[in-house]
Amino acid sequence: MSEKTMDPSISRRSFLKQGAASAVTIAATALPTVASAGESQQLATLIDIEKCVGCGACVEACREKNQENYPRVKKPFPKMIPKRAKPEDWSDKQEIIHRLTPYNWLFVQTTRVMVDGRERELNIPRRCMHCINPPCVKLCPWGAARQFPNGISRIDPDICLGGSKCKAVCPWKIPQRQSGVGLYLDIMPSMAGNGVMYKCDRCYDRIEKGGEPACIEACPEGVQTLGPRDEIIKLARERARQINGFVYGDTENGGTNTIYLSPVPFETLNKSMEQGPGRPDFEPKKDAMAHGNNLVTAMAIAPFAGAMAALGKFYMFTKKSDTKEG
Amino acid sequence: MGVKKIVSTVLTFLPGITIAMLAVTGFAQMPIFKRYYIADIPGFGWLAKFYVTHYMHYLLAVVLLAFLGHRSVSWFLGRKRGAGTVWTTKIKRLILAGLVATGMMLVVRNLPGYHFSPGVLVALDLTHLGLTVLLMVTGVVSVVVSRIIPDQNNKSV
């Protein structure tokens, strides 16, 4: 089955059925569904910080578009065992727009910095960075998160158990949890899982139909430019040269599909702006998946090394036997 | 104890220890060790660090694959043939083969630029986990069988 024809979401019932059935059929079905897409196929967004006036039209559009995707919570929450696993509830705080929450996947960070000797207010739209090799997708233990060949990463709310590992491994701690919703309620609500993780899916459904993400469409200032990653990176660096500016996201965490262009160094931005839960930073980020992936060559060589050792031992053994016999 | 004896002892237990540690670091990929206070036990804090356990899992996989390469050639050359052929061992070998196959596919999945369709992704994760549990159960059964019928040559792998 080709990557494009797959239904991007799975119902809860089919997930449970799949768990048992797929174990048998995996060997036959797995290989054809593996798709390798180079970075060139990925779509990236350039966010020109200088252009943003902080009107919040993008936030409003995002909330309107995703209203149907926001969690519909069942209360009371299950009693958690052990008590350390506390439910997270944003359902009564849906109006919050100054940080990331399960009900707010995009917000505008505002800060004041010195630009060319005068103080200026800068507004920065923040959401998921959509990494080239997203740890949230790759390290999800249930396969609840996936990456599309166009670089969009998405958490499937029908599969996610809300363990929050995606948030723990995300360099920017983007995904946000809402308890009282999702598959865990049907399995072991007290013992395993704690809700569903939510984050920007860059309007994958709109893009699939040839459209634009709601935030881009609604922006009156043209802050965001969407295009093939190679072109966006080229454009960002060119503009940075023109304005004597700085680029963020091109190399962070091995490269992302959200590229920021700023008139001041990101170090300065990072120091001046408010950070904390739901408010990501602009720190330099090393490639989080690199350590593991660097061992892949060793994995490929290991069986041959073991085989050579056995052959060596066999050779020594036969040589010794020959000497004894001789 | 001579160096040769120490090396021999280490090599005897290395596969078993590697597989056990692979199981531990594999389970640590789920957010359970912190939730259930296991990472709070002094010396076990690393179990809650996903990148540490992920890296360890990969390192241990390298050791296991080297061992399997060694064992396969030894078997082929007849040096280990005949050892460990009881039914539990055969099942364990099959499970191990399944774990290696699914593990390799997950390694590929983790490389940049590789995408799996959602059904396969879920299937791979669950199969890898299910086979690990099955291997543990078979291991216990294997020990029980070897106690009941002690003359069986019941090797661990």
Tab-separated table of C-alpha atoms in Angstrom:
chain	number	residue	atom	x	y	z
A	1	MET	CA	0.000	0.000	0.000
A	2	SER	CA	1.443	3.317	-0.871
A	3	GLU	CA	2.095	5.976	1.746
A	4	LYS	CA	-0.374	8.417	0.254
A	5	THR	CA	-3.308	6.034	0.131
A	6	MET	CA	-3.125	5.084	3.812
A	7	ASP	CA	-5.822	6.436	6.088
A	8	PRO	CA	-3.882	8.730	8.439
A	9	SER	CA	-5.983	7.871	11.457
A	10	ILE	CA	-7.003	4.625	13.063
A	11	SER	CA	-10.120	4.104	15.140
A	12	ARG	CA	-9.767	2.741	18.656
A	13	ARG	CA	-11.519	-0.483	17.821
A	14	SER	CA	-9.388	-1.099	14.761
A	15	PHE	CA	-6.272	-0.312	16.792
A	16	LEU	CA	-7.073	-3.068	19.288
A	17	LYS	CA	-7.888	-5.519	16.521
A	18	GLN	CA	-4.744	-4.553	14.668
A	19	GLY	CA	-2.571	-5.257	17.670
A	20	ALA	CA	-3.399	-8.947	17.507
A	21	ALA	CA	-3.856	-9.435	13.787
A	22	SER	CA	-0.896	-7.442	12.619
A	23	ALA	CA	1.561	-9.526	14.598
A	24	VAL	CA	0.835	-12.361	12.202
A	25	THR	CA	0.749	-10.368	8.995
A	26	ILE	CA	3.549	-7.924	9.652
A	27	ALA	CA	6.233	-9.778	7.755
A	28	ALA	CA	4.105	-9.830	4.651
A	29	THR	CA	2.850	-6.272	4.805
A	30	ALA	CA	5.626	-4.225	6.327
A	31	LEU	CA	8.190	-3.799	3.629
A	32	PRO	CA	6.030	-2.287	0.891
A	33	THR	CA	4.773	0.379	3.289
A	34	VAL	CA	8.204	1.719	4.094
A	35	ALA	CA	8.748	4.902	2.227
A	36	SER	CA	11.977	6.795	2.128
A	37	ALA	CA	11.590	10.458	1.430
A	38	GLY	CA	14.539	12.751	1.251
A	39	GLU	CA	14.628	16.168	2.837
A	40	SER	CA	13.983	17.655	-0.568
A	41	GLN	CA	10.417	16.327	-0.459
A	42	GLN	CA	9.722	18.000	2.870
A	43	LEU	CA	7.797	21.226	3.151
A	44	ALA	CA	9.168	23.952	5.369
A	45	THR	CA	7.835	27.259	6.643
A	46	LEU	CA	9.855	30.437	6.883
A	47	ILE	CA	8.654	32.667	9.720
A	48	ASP	CA	9.890	36.217	9.331
A	49	ILE	CA	9.773	37.555	12.883
A	50	GLU	CA	10.206	41.184	11.776
A	51	LYS	CA	6.970	41.055	9.798
A	52	CYS	CA	4.778	39.786	12.645
A	53	VAL	CA	2.667	42.513	14.275
A	54	GLY	CA	1.245	40.170	16.907
A	55	CYS	CA	-2.377	40.603	15.821
A	56	GLY	CA	-3.153	36.992	16.722
A	57	ALA	CA	-5.062	36.244	13.502
A	58	CYS	CA	-3.009	33.054	13.081
A	59	VAL	CA	-3.874	31.895	16.599
A	60	GLU	CA	-7.540	32.598	16.028
A	61	ALA	CA	-7.540	30.762	12.682
A	62	CYS	CA	-5.729	27.797	14.190
A	63	ARG	CA	-8.243	27.552	17.029
A	64	GLU	CA	-11.176	27.844	14.674
A	65	LYS	CA	-9.838	25.223	12.282
A	66	ASN	CA	-8.921	22.767	15.023
A	67	GLN	CA	-11.997	23.237	17.186
A	68	GLU	CA	-13.237	19.820	16.068
A	69	ASN	CA	-9.866	18.242	16.882
A	70	TYR	CA	-9.668	19.548	20.437
A	71	PRO	CA	-10.191	17.046	23.263
A	72	ARG	CA	-13.710	16.263	24.411
A	73	VAL	CA	-13.100	15.256	27.976
A	74	LYS	CA	-14.971	12.650	30.036
A	75	LYS	CA	-15.165	13.601	33.708
A	76	PRO	CA	-14.517	12.562	36.407
A	77	PHE	CA	-11.024	11.410	35.471
A	78	PRO	CA	-10.036	7.844	36.360
A	79	LYS	CA	-8.378	7.453	39.748
A	80	MET	CA	-4.703	7.138	38.920
A	81	ILE	CA	-2.521	4.362	40.316
A	82	PRO	CA	0.004	5.232	41.564
A	83	LYS	CA	-0.945	8.748	42.598
A	84	ARG	CA	2.248	10.172	41.113
A	85	ALA	CA	0.556	10.061	37.690
A	86	LYS	CA	-1.604	13.141	38.015
A	87	PRO	CA	-4.305	13.977	35.480
A	88	GLU	CA	-3.691	17.129	33.439
A	89	ASP	CA	-6.761	19.177	32.737
A	90	TRP	CA	-6.979	22.146	30.393
A	91	SER	CA	-10.657	21.722	29.593
A	92	ASP	CA	-11.629	24.572	31.921
A	93	LYS	CA	-8.840	26.797	30.570
A	94	GLN	CA	-9.551	26.573	26.872
A	95	GLU	CA	-9.413	30.336	26.479
A	96	ILE	CA	-5.672	30.488	27.255
A	97	ILE	CA	-3.766	31.744	24.200
A	98	HIS	CA	-0.435	32.897	25.666
A	99	ARG	CA	1.122	29.430	25.710
A	100	LEU	CA	0.787	25.976	24.122
A	101	THR	CA	-2.008	23.844	25.576
A	102	PRO	CA	-4.060	20.913	24.238
A	103	TYR	CA	-6.550	23.606	23.164
A	104	ASN	CA	-4.009	26.035	21.764
A	105	TRP	CA	-1.478	24.656	19.311
A	106	LEU	CA	-0.035	28.009	18.266
A	107	PHE	CA	0.691	31.149	20.250
A	108	VAL	CA	2.563	34.403	19.741
A	109	GLN	CA	5.531	35.100	21.998
A	110	THR	CA	6.176	38.803	22.497
A	111	THR	CA	9.444	40.306	23.630
A	112	ARG	CA	11.286	43.636	23.612
A	113	VAL	CA	14.841	43.802	22.297
A	114	MET	CA	17.285	46.410	21.010
A	115	VAL	CA	17.421	46.469	17.188
A	116	ASP	CA	19.886	48.922	15.563
A	117	GLY	CA	20.154	50.923	18.764
A	118	ARG	CA	16.445	51.305	19.449
A	119	GLU	CA	14.076	49.170	21.499
A	120	ARG	CA	11.590	47.205	19.452
A	121	GLU	CA	8.793	44.794	20.149
A	122	LEU	CA	9.132	41.496	18.338
A	123	ASN	CA	6.322	38.962	17.972
A	124	ILE	CA	7.124	35.336	17.334
A	125	PRO	CA	4.528	32.721	16.325
A	126	ARG	CA	5.425	29.462	18.092
A	127	ARG	CA	4.232	25.952	17.423
A	128	CYS	CA	5.678	22.524	16.630
A	129	MET	CA	8.951	22.803	14.689
A	130	HIS	CA	8.183	19.689	12.573
A	131	CYS	CA	11.723	18.304	12.768
A	132	ILE	CA	13.269	16.464	9.833
A	133	ASN	CA	13.791	13.459	12.096
A	134	PRO	CA	11.229	14.081	14.852
A	135	PRO	CA	12.029	12.327	18.167
A	136	CYS	CA	8.351	12.558	19.149
A	137	VAL	CA	7.484	10.334	16.175
A	138	LYS	CA	10.494	8.055	16.217
A	139	LEU	CA	10.527	7.361	19.935
A	140	CYS	CA	6.792	6.970	20.554
A	141	PRO	CA	6.506	3.452	21.985
A	142	TRP	CA	3.026	2.879	20.489
A	143	GLY	CA	3.416	4.277	17.018
A	144	ALA	CA	0.835	6.911	17.889
A	145	ALA	CA	2.830	9.633	16.198
A	146	ARG	CA	3.800	9.576	12.574
A	147	GLN	CA	5.608	11.687	10.045
A	148	PHE	CA	4.262	12.271	6.558
A	149	PRO	CA	6.704	12.257	3.629
A	150	ASN	CA	6.155	16.023	3.370
A	151	GLY	CA	7.731	16.421	6.817
A	152	ILE	CA	4.597	17.018	8.866
A	153	SER	CA	4.536	15.137	12.159
A	154	ARG	CA	1.201	14.319	13.724
A	155	ILE	CA	0.008	12.572	16.869
A	156	ASP	CA	-3.009	10.340	16.246
A	157	PRO	CA	-5.510	11.072	19.046
A	158	ASP	CA	-7.135	7.664	18.543
A	159	ILE	CA	-3.931	5.772	19.368
A	160	CYS	CA	-2.089	8.061	21.800
A	161	LEU	CA	-2.134	6.911	25.433
A	162	GLY	CA	-0.846	10.203	26.812
A	163	GLY	CA	2.341	8.858	28.376
A	164	SER	CA	3.968	12.172	27.503
A	165	LYS	CA	7.179	10.583	26.262
A	166	CYS	CA	6.917	12.664	23.096
A	167	LYS	CA	7.054	15.802	25.241
A	168	ALA	CA	9.979	14.451	27.276
A	169	VAL	CA	12.050	13.743	24.159
A	170	CYS	CA	11.006	16.862	22.236
A	171	PRO	CA	13.856	19.408	22.368
A	172	TRP	CA	11.241	22.180	22.709
A	173	LYS	CA	8.732	20.272	24.892
A	174	ILE	CA	5.944	21.077	22.445
A	175	PRO	CA	3.217	18.382	22.856
A	176	GLN	CA	0.687	19.079	25.617
A	177	ARG	CA	-1.407	16.530	27.491
A	178	GLN	CA	-5.106	16.429	28.222
A	179	SER	CA	-6.388	13.686	30.523
A	180	GLY	CA	-9.842	12.110	30.430
A	181	VAL	CA	-9.766	11.499	26.701
A	182	GLY	CA	-8.463	8.801	24.373
A	183	LEU	CA	-7.689	5.130	24.139
A	184	TYR	CA	-6.374	4.703	27.693
A	185	LEU	CA	-9.930	5.043	29.001
A	186	ASP	CA	-10.778	1.792	27.163
A	187	ILE	CA	-7.736	-0.212	28.294
A	188	MET	CA	-6.449	0.301	31.839
A	189	PRO	CA	-7.453	3.870	32.717
A	190	SER	CA	-5.911	3.811	36.192
A	191	MET	CA	-2.748	1.870	35.451
A	192	ALA	CA	-1.535	2.885	31.992
A	193	GLY	CA	-1.695	6.104	30.017
A	194	ASN	CA	-3.057	9.449	31.083
A	195	GLY	CA	-4.851	11.037	28.136
A	196	VAL	CA	-3.786	12.271	24.730
A	197	MET	CA	-0.931	14.516	23.606
A	198	TYR	CA	-1.803	17.423	21.329
A	199	LYS	CA	0.246	19.651	19.090
A	200	CYS	CA	0.205	21.422	15.727
A	201	ASP	CA	-0.235	19.074	12.753
A	202	ARG	CA	0.354	21.944	10.303
A	203	CYS	CA	-3.117	21.375	8.871
A	204	TYR	CA	-1.944	18.172	7.163
A	205	ASP	CA	-5.457	17.591	5.832
A	206	ARG	CA	-5.537	20.994	4.106
A	207	ILE	CA	-2.063	20.508	2.644
A	208	GLU	CA	-3.084	17.056	1.405
A	209	LYS	CA	-5.826	18.771	-0.618
A	210	GLY	CA	-3.435	21.356	-1.983
A	211	GLY	CA	-4.387	24.063	0.509
A	212	GLU	CA	-2.426	26.045	3.098
A	213	PRO	CA	-2.353	25.784	6.874
A	214	ALA	CA	-5.021	27.984	8.480
A	215	CYS	CA	-2.412	30.173	10.232
A	216	ILE	CA	-0.676	31.018	6.962
A	217	GLU	CA	-3.928	31.727	5.139
A	218	ALA	CA	-5.183	34.057	7.887
A	219	CYS	CA	-1.989	36.096	8.328
A	220	PRO	CA	-2.514	39.651	7.022
A	221	GLU	CA	1.229	40.416	7.010
A	222	GLY	CA	2.517	37.369	5.095
A	223	VAL	CA	4.759	36.417	8.003
A	224	GLN	CA	4.969	32.780	6.945
A	225	THR	CA	6.161	31.372	3.617
A	226	LEU	CA	5.545	27.709	2.847
A	227	GLY	CA	7.612	25.808	0.302
A	228	PRO	CA	10.046	22.971	-0.388
A	229	ARG	CA	12.649	22.857	2.377
A	230	ASP	CA	15.652	23.458	0.105
A	231	GLU	CA	14.076	26.596	-1.306
A	232	ILE	CA	12.941	27.866	2.083
A	233	ILE	CA	16.419	27.415	3.561
A	234	LYS	CA	17.932	29.232	0.583
A	235	LEU	CA	15.409	32.028	0.933
A	236	ALA	CA	15.989	32.323	4.702
A	237	ARG	CA	19.760	32.589	4.313
A	238	GLU	CA	19.439	35.075	1.479
A	239	ARG	CA	17.103	37.287	3.515
A	240	ALA	CA	19.359	36.945	6.555
A	241	ARG	CA	22.256	38.263	4.455
A	242	GLN	CA	20.137	41.177	3.223
A	243	ILE	CA	18.973	42.317	6.669
A	244	ASN	CA	22.084	41.215	8.527
A	245	GLY	CA	19.819	38.822	10.350
A	246	PHE	CA	19.881	35.371	11.877
A	247	VAL	CA	18.327	32.006	11.075
A	248	TYR	CA	17.032	29.391	13.517
A	249	GLY	CA	15.705	25.895	12.806
A	250	ASP	CA	17.843	25.024	9.784
A	251	THR	CA	20.299	22.950	11.802
A	252	GLU	CA	18.613	22.689	15.211
A	253	ASN	CA	17.895	19.086	16.213
A	254	GLY	CA	19.442	17.991	12.932
A	255	GLY	CA	17.222	20.406	11.014
A	256	THR	CA	13.556	21.342	11.261
A	257	ASN	CA	10.832	22.372	8.857
A	258	THR	CA	10.150	25.614	10.712
A	259	ILE	CA	12.757	28.242	9.944
A	260	TYR	CA	12.815	31.519	11.859
A	261	LEU	CA	14.378	34.686	10.504
A	262	SER	CA	15.263	37.314	13.107
A	263	PRO	CA	16.917	40.735	13.015
A	264	VAL	CA	18.662	39.970	16.325
A	265	PRO	CA	20.654	36.903	17.403
A	266	PHE	CA	18.455	34.128	18.790
A	267	GLU	CA	20.631	34.150	21.888
A	268	THR	CA	19.396	37.698	22.543
A	269	LEU	CA	15.793	36.727	21.831
A	270	ASN	CA	16.130	33.734	24.081
A	271	LYS	CA	17.374	35.851	26.986
A	272	SER	CA	14.686	38.482	26.630
A	273	MET	CA	11.566	36.373	26.209
A	274	GLU	CA	9.460	34.597	28.761
A	275	GLN	CA	10.011	30.831	28.831
A	276	GLY	CA	8.639	27.891	30.735
A	277	PRO	CA	6.030	25.159	30.334
A	278	GLY	CA	4.237	25.604	27.003
A	279	ARG	CA	6.596	28.439	26.031
A	280	PRO	CA	9.501	26.996	24.032
A	281	ASP	CA	12.964	28.527	23.971
A	282	PHE	CA	15.374	29.427	21.193
A	283	GLU	CA	18.356	27.503	22.566
A	284	PRO	CA	20.743	25.761	20.167
A	285	LYS	CA	19.653	22.093	19.931
A	286	LYS	CA	21.866	19.133	19.088
A	287	ASP	CA	20.471	16.347	16.906
A	288	ALA	CA	18.647	14.299	19.540
A	289	MET	CA	18.463	11.136	17.418
A	290	ALA	CA	22.086	11.251	16.246
A	291	HIS	CA	23.633	9.232	19.098
A	292	GLY	CA	21.487	6.197	18.403
A	293	ASN	CA	21.534	6.509	14.643
A	294	ASN	CA	25.332	6.737	14.648
A	295	LEU	CA	25.362	3.143	15.900
A	296	VAL	CA	23.534	1.818	12.842
A	297	THR	CA	26.803	1.161	10.984
A	298	ALA	CA	28.087	-0.773	13.984
A	299	MET	CA	24.854	-2.791	13.931
A	300	ALA	CA	25.358	-3.628	10.277
A	301	ILE	CA	28.973	-4.710	10.857
A	302	ALA	CA	28.384	-6.615	14.124
A	303	PRO	CA	27.065	-9.929	12.688
A	304	PHE	CA	29.987	-10.079	10.250
A	305	ALA	CA	32.467	-9.318	13.019
A	306	GLY	CA	30.961	-12.127	15.095
A	307	ALA	CA	31.078	-14.466	12.114
A	308	MET	CA	34.716	-13.592	11.445
A	309	ALA	CA	35.576	-14.267	15.093
A	310	ALA	CA	33.954	-17.707	14.840
A	311	LEU	CA	35.785	-18.424	11.597
A	312	GLY	CA	39.061	-17.339	13.201
A	313	LYS	CA	38.445	-19.610	16.148
A	314	PHE	CA	37.598	-22.498	13.814
A	315	TYR	CA	40.781	-21.880	11.828
A	316	MET	CA	42.911	-21.879	14.989
A	317	PHE	CA	41.193	-25.039	16.175
A	318	THR	CA	41.795	-26.930	12.920
A	319	LYS	CA	45.386	-25.674	12.719
A	320	LYS	CA	46.020	-26.935	16.246
A	321	SER	CA	44.474	-30.308	15.403
A	322	ASP	CA	46.611	-30.584	12.270
A	323	THR	CA	49.761	-29.784	14.247
A	324	LYS	CA	48.875	-32.446	16.843
A	325	GLU	CA	48.183	-35.020	14.156
A	326	GLY	CA	51.350	-34.106	12.267
B	1	MET	CA	41.157	-17.870	38.352
B	2	GLY	CA	43.151	-17.371	35.161
B	3	VAL	CA	42.419	-14.745	32.520
B	4	LYS	CA	41.293	-17.476	30.126
B	5	LYS	CA	38.799	-18.736	32.690
B	6	ILE	CA	37.459	-15.204	33.330
B	7	VAL	CA	37.040	-14.567	29.601
B	8	SER	CA	35.312	-17.913	29.202
B	9	THR	CA	32.926	-17.173	32.109
B	10	VAL	CA	32.099	-13.717	30.719
B	11	LEU	CA	31.447	-15.173	27.269
B	12	THR	CA	29.188	-17.832	28.768
B	13	PHE	CA	26.958	-15.312	30.516
B	14	LEU	CA	27.279	-12.428	28.030
B	15	PRO	CA	24.435	-13.457	25.701
B	16	GLY	CA	22.010	-13.953	28.577
B	17	ILE	CA	22.974	-10.682	30.229
B	18	THR	CA	22.753	-8.861	26.883
B	19	ILE	CA	19.256	-10.186	26.198
B	20	ALA	CA	18.106	-9.373	29.738
B	21	MET	CA	19.467	-5.825	29.454
B	22	LEU	CA	17.891	-5.455	26.031
B	23	ALA	CA	14.562	-6.346	27.618
B	24	VAL	CA	15.068	-3.833	30.449
B	25	THR	CA	16.161	-0.987	28.166
B	26	GLY	CA	13.370	-1.927	25.758
B	27	PHE	CA	10.731	-1.715	28.468
B	28	ALA	CA	12.296	1.590	29.476
B	29	GLN	CA	11.130	2.984	26.124
B	30	MET	CA	7.694	3.086	27.699
B	31	PRO	CA	7.160	5.788	30.309
B	32	ILE	CA	6.654	3.306	33.147
B	33	PHE	CA	9.792	3.215	35.265
B	34	LYS	CA	9.317	6.724	36.609
B	35	ARG	CA	5.563	6.349	37.014
B	36	TYR	CA	5.984	3.164	39.030
B	37	TYR	CA	8.851	4.524	41.198
B	38	ILE	CA	11.425	2.033	39.844
B	39	ALA	CA	13.640	4.893	38.653
B	40	ASP	CA	13.523	6.271	42.217
B	41	ILE	CA	15.537	3.315	43.504
B	42	PRO	CA	19.131	4.508	43.963
B	43	GLY	CA	21.170	3.500	40.914
B	44	PHE	CA	18.103	3.055	38.708
B	45	GLY	CA	17.538	6.694	37.793
B	46	TRP	CA	18.897	6.125	34.289
B	47	LEU	CA	15.863	3.955	33.511
B	48	ALA	CA	13.746	7.112	33.271
B	49	LYS	CA	16.114	8.779	30.801
B	50	PHE	CA	14.746	7.871	27.377
B	51	TYR	CA	17.790	8.870	25.345
B	52	VAL	CA	20.150	6.965	27.666
B	53	THR	CA	18.100	3.759	27.507
B	54	HIS	CA	17.604	4.178	23.751
B	55	TYR	CA	21.364	4.443	23.208
B	56	MET	CA	22.000	1.485	25.516
B	57	HIS	CA	19.385	-0.555	23.642
B	58	TYR	CA	21.241	0.121	20.391
B	59	LEU	CA	24.635	-0.702	21.930
B	60	LEU	CA	23.312	-3.963	23.346
B	61	ALA	CA	21.793	-4.778	19.954
B	62	VAL	CA	25.283	-4.447	18.456
B	63	VAL	CA	26.599	-6.961	21.014
B	64	LEU	CA	23.673	-9.337	20.390
B	65	LEU	CA	24.073	-9.188	16.620
B	66	ALA	CA	27.805	-9.918	16.931
B	67	PHE	CA	26.995	-12.861	19.171
B	68	LEU	CA	24.344	-14.152	16.761
B	69	GLY	CA	26.810	-13.869	13.869
B	70	HIS	CA	29.332	-15.878	15.914
B	71	ARG	CA	26.778	-18.489	16.930
B	72	SER	CA	25.432	-18.932	13.414
B	73	VAL	CA	28.870	-19.579	11.917
B	74	SER	CA	29.810	-21.873	14.825
B	75	TRP	CA	26.620	-23.831	14.259
B	76	PHE	CA	27.272	-24.020	10.531
B	77	LEU	CA	30.805	-25.299	11.077
B	78	GLY	CA	29.477	-27.926	13.425
B	79	ARG	CA	31.118	-26.660	16.591
B	80	LYS	CA	27.838	-25.969	18.372
B	81	ARG	CA	25.599	-28.333	16.441
B	82	GLY	CA	23.589	-30.615	18.645
B	83	ALA	CA	23.633	-28.216	21.561
B	84	GLY	CA	20.356	-26.724	22.770
B	85	THR	CA	17.924	-28.482	20.509
B	86	VAL	CA	15.066	-29.017	22.979
B	87	TRP	CA	11.711	-27.524	21.939
B	88	THR	CA	11.931	-24.502	24.252
B	89	THR	CA	15.254	-23.560	22.696
B	90	LYS	CA	13.833	-23.855	19.206
B	91	ILE	CA	10.951	-21.559	20.196
B	92	LYS	CA	13.374	-19.098	21.778
B	93	ARG	CA	15.428	-18.998	18.599
B	94	LEU	CA	12.338	-18.281	16.547
B	95	ILE	CA	11.271	-15.508	18.904
B	96	LEU	CA	14.773	-14.059	18.848
B	97	ALA	CA	14.712	-14.056	15.055
B	98	GLY	CA	11.411	-12.175	15.181
B	99	LEU	CA	12.826	-9.687	17.667
B	100	VAL	CA	15.877	-9.065	15.491
B	101	ALA	CA	13.704	-8.613	12.378
B	102	THR	CA	11.266	-6.188	14.010
B	103	GLY	CA	14.121	-4.438	15.821
B	104	MET	CA	15.950	-3.881	12.565
B	105	MET	CA	12.845	-2.384	11.007
B	106	LEU	CA	12.453	-0.059	13.982
B	107	VAL	CA	16.081	1.001	13.586
B	108	VAL	CA	15.369	1.842	9.941
B	109	ARG	CA	12.247	3.730	11.024
B	110	ASN	CA	14.379	5.870	13.310
B	111	LEU	CA	16.652	7.027	10.512
B	112	PRO	CA	15.862	10.400	8.958
B	113	GLY	CA	13.685	10.243	5.858
B	114	TYR	CA	12.002	6.898	6.530
B	115	HIS	CA	8.249	6.816	6.989
B	116	PHE	CA	6.048	3.871	7.864
B	117	SER	CA	2.317	3.815	7.390
B	118	PRO	CA	0.380	4.049	10.693
B	119	GLY	CA	-0.801	0.416	10.739
B	120	VAL	CA	2.705	-0.937	10.231
B	121	LEU	CA	4.121	1.421	12.827
B	122	VAL	CA	1.689	0.189	15.487
B	123	ALA	CA	2.160	-3.439	14.391
B	124	LEU	CA	5.954	-3.194	14.590
B	125	ASP	CA	5.932	-1.662	18.062
B	126	LEU	CA	3.408	-4.148	19.436
B	127	THR	CA	5.069	-7.165	17.798
B	128	HIS	CA	8.476	-6.188	19.172
B	129	LEU	CA	6.996	-5.775	22.645
B	130	GLY	CA	4.876	-8.928	22.410
B	131	LEU	CA	7.831	-11.052	21.314
B	132	THR	CA	9.885	-9.767	24.241
B	133	VAL	CA	7.169	-10.828	26.678
B	134	LEU	CA	6.932	-14.183	24.896
B	135	LEU	CA	10.704	-14.650	25.150
B	136	MET	CA	10.557	-13.985	28.883
B	137	VAL	CA	7.712	-16.471	29.342
B	138	THR	CA	9.552	-19.088	27.261
B	139	GLY	CA	12.671	-18.445	29.331
B	140	VAL	CA	10.777	-19.226	32.529
B	141	VAL	CA	9.182	-22.317	30.961
B	142	SER	CA	12.626	-23.398	29.773
B	143	VAL	CA	14.052	-23.208	33.311
B	144	VAL	CA	11.084	-25.174	34.707
B	145	VAL	CA	11.443	-27.823	31.980
B	146	SER	CA	15.168	-28.170	32.599
B	147	ARG	CA	14.469	-28.705	36.326
B	148	ILE	CA	11.832	-31.357	35.635
B	149	ILE	CA	13.888	-33.106	32.956
B	150	PRO	CA	17.467	-32.283	34.004
B	151	ASP	CA	19.206	-34.419	31.375
B	152	GLN	CA	17.956	-32.186	28.546
B	153	ASN	CA	20.577	-29.983	27.022
B	154	ASN	CA	18.611	-26.818	27.554
B	155	LYS	CA	20.833	-23.962	26.507
B	156	SER	CA	19.663	-20.392	26.955
B	157	VAL	CA	19.841	-19.345	23.309
